[in-house]
mmCIF file of C-alpha atoms in Angstrom:
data_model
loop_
_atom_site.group_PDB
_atom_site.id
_atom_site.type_symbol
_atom_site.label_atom_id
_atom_site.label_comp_id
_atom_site.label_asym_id
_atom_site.label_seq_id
_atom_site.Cartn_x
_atom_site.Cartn_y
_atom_site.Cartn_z
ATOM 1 C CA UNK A 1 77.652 92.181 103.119
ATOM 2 C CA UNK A 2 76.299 95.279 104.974
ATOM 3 C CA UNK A 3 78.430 94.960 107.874
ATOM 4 C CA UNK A 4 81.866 95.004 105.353
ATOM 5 C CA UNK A 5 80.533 97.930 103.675
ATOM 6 C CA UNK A 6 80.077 99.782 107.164
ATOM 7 C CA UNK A 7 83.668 99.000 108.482
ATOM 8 C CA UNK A 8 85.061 100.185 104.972
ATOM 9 C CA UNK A 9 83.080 103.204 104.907
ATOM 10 C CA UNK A 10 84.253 103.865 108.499
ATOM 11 C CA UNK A 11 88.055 102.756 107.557
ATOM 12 C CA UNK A 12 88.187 105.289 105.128
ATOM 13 C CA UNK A 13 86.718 108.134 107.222
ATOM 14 C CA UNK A 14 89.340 108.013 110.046
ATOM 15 C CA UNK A 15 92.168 107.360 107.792
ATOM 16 C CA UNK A 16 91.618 109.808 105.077
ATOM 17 C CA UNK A 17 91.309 107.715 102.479
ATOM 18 C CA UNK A 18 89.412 108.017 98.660
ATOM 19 C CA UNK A 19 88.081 104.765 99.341
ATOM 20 C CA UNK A 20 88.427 101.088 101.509
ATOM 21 C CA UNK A 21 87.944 97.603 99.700
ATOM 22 C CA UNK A 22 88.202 94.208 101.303
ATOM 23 C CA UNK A 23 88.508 91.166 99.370
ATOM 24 C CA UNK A 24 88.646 87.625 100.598
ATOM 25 C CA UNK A 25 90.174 84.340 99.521
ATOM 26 C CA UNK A 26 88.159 81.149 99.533
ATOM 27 C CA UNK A 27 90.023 77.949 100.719
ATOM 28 C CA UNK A 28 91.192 77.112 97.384
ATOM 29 C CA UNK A 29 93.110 80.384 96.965
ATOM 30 C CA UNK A 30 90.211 82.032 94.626
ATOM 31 C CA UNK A 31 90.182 85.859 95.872
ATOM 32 C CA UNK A 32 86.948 88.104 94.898
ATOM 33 C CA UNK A 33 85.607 91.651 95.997
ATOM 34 C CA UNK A 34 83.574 91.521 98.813
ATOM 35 C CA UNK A 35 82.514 95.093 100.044
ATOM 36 C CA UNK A 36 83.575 98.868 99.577
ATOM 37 C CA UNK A 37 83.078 102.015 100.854
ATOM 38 C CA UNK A 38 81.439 103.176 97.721
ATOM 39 C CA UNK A 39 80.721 102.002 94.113
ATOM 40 C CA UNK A 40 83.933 103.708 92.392
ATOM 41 C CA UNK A 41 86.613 101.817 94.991
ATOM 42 C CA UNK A 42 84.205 98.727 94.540
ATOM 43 C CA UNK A 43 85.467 99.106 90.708
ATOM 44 C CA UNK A 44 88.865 99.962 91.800
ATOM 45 C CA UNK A 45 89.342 96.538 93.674
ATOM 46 C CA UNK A 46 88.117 94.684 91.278
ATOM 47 C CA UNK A 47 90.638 95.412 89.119
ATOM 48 C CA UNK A 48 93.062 93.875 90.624
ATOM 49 C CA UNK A 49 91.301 90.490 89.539
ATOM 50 C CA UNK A 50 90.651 91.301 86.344
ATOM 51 C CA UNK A 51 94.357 91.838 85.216
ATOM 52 C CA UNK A 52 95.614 89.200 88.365
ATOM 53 C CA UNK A 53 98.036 92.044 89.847
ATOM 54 C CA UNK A 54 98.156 94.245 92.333
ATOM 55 C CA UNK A 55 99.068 94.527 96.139
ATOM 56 C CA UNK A 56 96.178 92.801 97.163
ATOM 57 C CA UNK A 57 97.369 89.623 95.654
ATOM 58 C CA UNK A 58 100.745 90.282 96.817
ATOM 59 C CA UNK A 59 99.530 90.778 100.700
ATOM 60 C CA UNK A 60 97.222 87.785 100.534
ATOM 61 C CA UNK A 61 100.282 85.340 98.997
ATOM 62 C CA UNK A 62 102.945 87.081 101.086
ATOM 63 C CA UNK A 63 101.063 87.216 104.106
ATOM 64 C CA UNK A 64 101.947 90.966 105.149
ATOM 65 C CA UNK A 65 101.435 94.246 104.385
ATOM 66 C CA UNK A 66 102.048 95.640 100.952
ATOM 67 C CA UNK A 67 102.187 99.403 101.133
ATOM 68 C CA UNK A 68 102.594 101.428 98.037
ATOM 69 C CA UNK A 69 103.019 104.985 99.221
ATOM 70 C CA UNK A 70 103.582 106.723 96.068
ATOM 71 C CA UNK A 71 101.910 104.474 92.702
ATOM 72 C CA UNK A 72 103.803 106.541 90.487
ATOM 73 C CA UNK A 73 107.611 105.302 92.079
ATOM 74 C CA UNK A 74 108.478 101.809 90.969
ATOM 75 C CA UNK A 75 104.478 100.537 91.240
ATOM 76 C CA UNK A 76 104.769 100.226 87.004
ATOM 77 C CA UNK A 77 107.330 97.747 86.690
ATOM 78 C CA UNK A 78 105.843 96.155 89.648
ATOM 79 C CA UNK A 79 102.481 95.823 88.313
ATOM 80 C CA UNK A 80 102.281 97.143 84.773
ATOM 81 C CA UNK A 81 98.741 97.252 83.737
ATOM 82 C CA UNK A 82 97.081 97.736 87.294
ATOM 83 C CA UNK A 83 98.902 100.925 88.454
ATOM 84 C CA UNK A 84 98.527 102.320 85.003
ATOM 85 C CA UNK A 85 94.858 101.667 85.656
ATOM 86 C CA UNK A 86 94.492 102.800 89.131
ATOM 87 C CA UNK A 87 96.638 106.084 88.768
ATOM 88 C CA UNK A 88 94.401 106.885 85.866
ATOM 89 C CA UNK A 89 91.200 106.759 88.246
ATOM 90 C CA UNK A 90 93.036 108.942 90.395
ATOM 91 C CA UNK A 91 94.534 106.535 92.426
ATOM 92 C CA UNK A 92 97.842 107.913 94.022
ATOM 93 C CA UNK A 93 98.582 105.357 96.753
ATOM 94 C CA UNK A 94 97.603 101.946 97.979
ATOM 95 C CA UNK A 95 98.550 99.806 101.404
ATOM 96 C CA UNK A 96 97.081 96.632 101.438
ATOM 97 C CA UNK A 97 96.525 94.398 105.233
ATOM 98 C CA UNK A 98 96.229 90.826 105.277
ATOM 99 C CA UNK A 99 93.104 89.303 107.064
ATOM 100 C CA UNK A 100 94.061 86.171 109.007
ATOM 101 C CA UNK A 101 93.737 84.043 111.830
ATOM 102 C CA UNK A 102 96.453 81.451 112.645
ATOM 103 C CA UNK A 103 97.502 80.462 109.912
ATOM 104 C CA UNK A 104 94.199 81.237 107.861
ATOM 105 C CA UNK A 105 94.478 83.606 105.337
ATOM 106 C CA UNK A 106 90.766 85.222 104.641
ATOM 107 C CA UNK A 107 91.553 88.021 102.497
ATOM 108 C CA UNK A 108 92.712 91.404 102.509
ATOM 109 C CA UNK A 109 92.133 94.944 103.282
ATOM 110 C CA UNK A 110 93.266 97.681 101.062
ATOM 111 C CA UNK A 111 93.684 101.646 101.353
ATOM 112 C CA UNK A 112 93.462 103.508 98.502
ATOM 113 C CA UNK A 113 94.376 107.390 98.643
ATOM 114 C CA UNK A 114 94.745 110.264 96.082
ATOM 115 C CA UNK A 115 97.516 111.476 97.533
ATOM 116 C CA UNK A 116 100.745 109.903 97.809
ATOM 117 C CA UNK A 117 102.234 109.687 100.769
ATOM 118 C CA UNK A 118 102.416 107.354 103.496
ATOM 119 C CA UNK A 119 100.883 106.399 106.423
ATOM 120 C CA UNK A 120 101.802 107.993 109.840
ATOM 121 C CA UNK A 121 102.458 105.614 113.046
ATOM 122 C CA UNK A 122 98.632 105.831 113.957
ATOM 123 C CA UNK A 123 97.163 105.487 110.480
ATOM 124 C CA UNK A 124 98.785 101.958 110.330
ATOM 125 C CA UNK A 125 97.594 101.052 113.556
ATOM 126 C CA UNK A 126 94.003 102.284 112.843
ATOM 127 C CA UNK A 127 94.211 100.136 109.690
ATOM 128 C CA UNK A 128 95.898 97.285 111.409
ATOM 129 C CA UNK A 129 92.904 97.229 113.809
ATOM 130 C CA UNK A 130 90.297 97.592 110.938
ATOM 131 C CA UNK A 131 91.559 94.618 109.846
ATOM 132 C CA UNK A 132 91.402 92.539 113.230
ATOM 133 C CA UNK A 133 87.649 94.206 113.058
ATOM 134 C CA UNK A 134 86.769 92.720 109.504
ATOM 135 C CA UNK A 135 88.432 89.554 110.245
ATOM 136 C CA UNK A 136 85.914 89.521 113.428
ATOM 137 C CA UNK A 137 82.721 90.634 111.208
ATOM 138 C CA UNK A 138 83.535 87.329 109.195
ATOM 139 C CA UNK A 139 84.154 84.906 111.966
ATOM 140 C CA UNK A 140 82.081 86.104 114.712
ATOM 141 C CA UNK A 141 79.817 88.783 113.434
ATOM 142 C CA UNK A 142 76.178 88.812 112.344
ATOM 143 C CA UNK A 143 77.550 87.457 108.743
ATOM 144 C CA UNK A 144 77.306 84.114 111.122
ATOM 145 C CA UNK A 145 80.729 82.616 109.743
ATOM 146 C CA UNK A 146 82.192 80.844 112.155
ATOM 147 C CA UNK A 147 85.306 78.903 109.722
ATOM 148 C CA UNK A 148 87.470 79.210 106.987
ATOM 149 C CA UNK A 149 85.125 76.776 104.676
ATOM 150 C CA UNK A 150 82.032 78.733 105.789
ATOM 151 C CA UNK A 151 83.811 82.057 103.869
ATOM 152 C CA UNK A 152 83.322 79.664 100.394
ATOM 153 C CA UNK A 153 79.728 80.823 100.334
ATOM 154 C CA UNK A 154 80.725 84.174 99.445
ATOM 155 C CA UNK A 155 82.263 83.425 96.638
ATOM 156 C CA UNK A 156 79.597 80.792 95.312
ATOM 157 C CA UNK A 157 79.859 83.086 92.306
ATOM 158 C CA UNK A 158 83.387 82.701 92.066
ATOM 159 C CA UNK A 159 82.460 79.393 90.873
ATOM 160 C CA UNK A 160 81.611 80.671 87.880
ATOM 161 C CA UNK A 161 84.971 81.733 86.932
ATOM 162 C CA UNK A 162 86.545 78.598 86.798
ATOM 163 C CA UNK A 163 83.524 77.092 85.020
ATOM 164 C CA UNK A 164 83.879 79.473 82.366
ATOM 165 C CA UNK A 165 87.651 79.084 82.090
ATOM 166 C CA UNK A 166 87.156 75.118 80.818
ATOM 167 C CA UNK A 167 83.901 76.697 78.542
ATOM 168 C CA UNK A 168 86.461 78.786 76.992
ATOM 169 C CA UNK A 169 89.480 76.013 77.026
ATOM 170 C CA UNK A 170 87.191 73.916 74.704
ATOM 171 C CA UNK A 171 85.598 76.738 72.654
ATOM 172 C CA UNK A 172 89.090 77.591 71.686
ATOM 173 C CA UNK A 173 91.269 74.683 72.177
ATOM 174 C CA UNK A 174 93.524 76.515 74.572
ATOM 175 C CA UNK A 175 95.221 75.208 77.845
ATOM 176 C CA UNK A 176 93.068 76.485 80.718
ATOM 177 C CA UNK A 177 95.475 79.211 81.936
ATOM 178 C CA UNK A 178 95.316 80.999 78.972
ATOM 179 C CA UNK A 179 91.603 80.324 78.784
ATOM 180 C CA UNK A 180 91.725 82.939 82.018
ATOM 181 C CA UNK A 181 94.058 85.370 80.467
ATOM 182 C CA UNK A 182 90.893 85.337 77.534
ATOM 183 C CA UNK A 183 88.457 86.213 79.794
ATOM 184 C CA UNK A 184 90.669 88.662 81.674
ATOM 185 C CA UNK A 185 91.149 90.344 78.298
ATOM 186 C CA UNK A 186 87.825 90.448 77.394
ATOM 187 C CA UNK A 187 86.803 91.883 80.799
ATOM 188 C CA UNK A 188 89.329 94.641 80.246
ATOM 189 C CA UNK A 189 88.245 95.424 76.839
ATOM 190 C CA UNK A 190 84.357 95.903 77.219
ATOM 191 C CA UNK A 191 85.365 97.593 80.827
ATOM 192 C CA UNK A 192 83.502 95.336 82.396
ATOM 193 C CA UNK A 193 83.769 93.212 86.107
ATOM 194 C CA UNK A 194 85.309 90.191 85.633
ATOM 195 C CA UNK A 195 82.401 87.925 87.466
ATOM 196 C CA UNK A 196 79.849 89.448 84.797
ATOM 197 C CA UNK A 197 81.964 88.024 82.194
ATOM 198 C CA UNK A 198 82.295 84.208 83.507
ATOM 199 C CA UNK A 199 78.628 84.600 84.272
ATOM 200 C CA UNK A 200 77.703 85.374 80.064
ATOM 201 C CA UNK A 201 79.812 82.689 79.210
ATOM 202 C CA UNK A 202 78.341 79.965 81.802
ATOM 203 C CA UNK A 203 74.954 81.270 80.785
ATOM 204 C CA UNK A 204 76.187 80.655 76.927
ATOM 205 C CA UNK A 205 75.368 84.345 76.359
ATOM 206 C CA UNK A 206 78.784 85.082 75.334
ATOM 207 C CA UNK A 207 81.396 82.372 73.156
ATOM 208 C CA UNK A 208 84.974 83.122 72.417
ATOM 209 C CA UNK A 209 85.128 81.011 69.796
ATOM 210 C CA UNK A 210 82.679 83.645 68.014
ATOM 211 C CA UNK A 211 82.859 86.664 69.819
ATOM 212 C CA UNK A 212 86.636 87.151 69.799
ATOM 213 C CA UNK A 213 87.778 88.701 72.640
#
């Protein structure tokens, strides 16, 4: 999605930010990555999805802004294994702004920093209105989406996931929500996006009930 990756890359110029990620939310509440300003925040957010934490999710169920000014004050017992993550990338603060229309919810966009601190007055306004512009780039820009249902396209490989959630509930005999923690577990071992992993299971190239994870 070129035109994501351009309002992310310009996000993160005017607010002085280490990176910008958006992430959006198909209609049955499935969230995914979506565009970054650059390959290492790309990782970043999807980390969030891997270990099913983070202020991301927490915007996109709440419905407002989760702003985490300083990761390193109250952000571990809040999310454990992400901000443990995150700060080690050199990740030092994190706001995250619903996308949504009515009462649509389409995703969110999130502000990562290495510095703590928060955001002045203006910087939350700029992001506020970064938001209102990626929420326009899905519903009205060249990306052509013009619904809520349309925005299940991009996450056609989100399909994937829940596929290889019942692969791994019948390799292993386990109920299906623990089928996901497996595959979140594996993702985090090998270090690896959690999308590649569903994919090697669907495509049989990876089994839990022989490769362990």
């Amino acid at each position: 999605m070129e035109l994501l990756e351009r309002v992310c890359i310009d996000a993160a110029r005017a607010l002085s930010a280490s990176g910008v990620g958006v992430s959006l939310m198909a209609s049955d509440g499935v969230h995914g990555m979506a565009a970054a300003s650059d390959p290492n925040t790309a990782r970043i957010e999807e980390l969030q999805f891997t270990f099913g934490e983070g202020p991301c999710i927490d915007a996109a169920a709440a419905g407002r802004p989760v702003l985490v000014p300083d990761l390193a004050d109250g952000a571990m017992r809040r999310w454990p294994v992400y901000a443990v993550a995150v700060l080690d990338a050199g990740v030092r603060a994190v706001f995250a702004f619903p996308l949504q229309i009515g009462a649509a919810r389409l995703g969110v966009l999130d502000v990562f920093r290495a510095r703590s601190g928060a955001m002045s007055r203006l910087e939350l306004g700029q992001a506020l209105t970064f938001a209102d512009q990626v929420v326009m780039t899905l519903l009205d820009g060249q990306e052509r989406t013009t619904g809520v249902d349309e925005l299940d396209e991009a996450f056609e490989h989100r399909a994937q996931l829940f596929q290889a959630q019942g692969m791994v509930m019948v390799q292993l005999g386990i109920p299906l929500a623990e089928a996901l923690v497996r595959i979140r577990a594996h993702a985090y071992a090998t270090d690896r996006p959690l999308g590649e992993v569903a994919a090697d299971v669907v495509a049989r190239r990876l089994r839990f009930d022989i490769d362990r994870a």
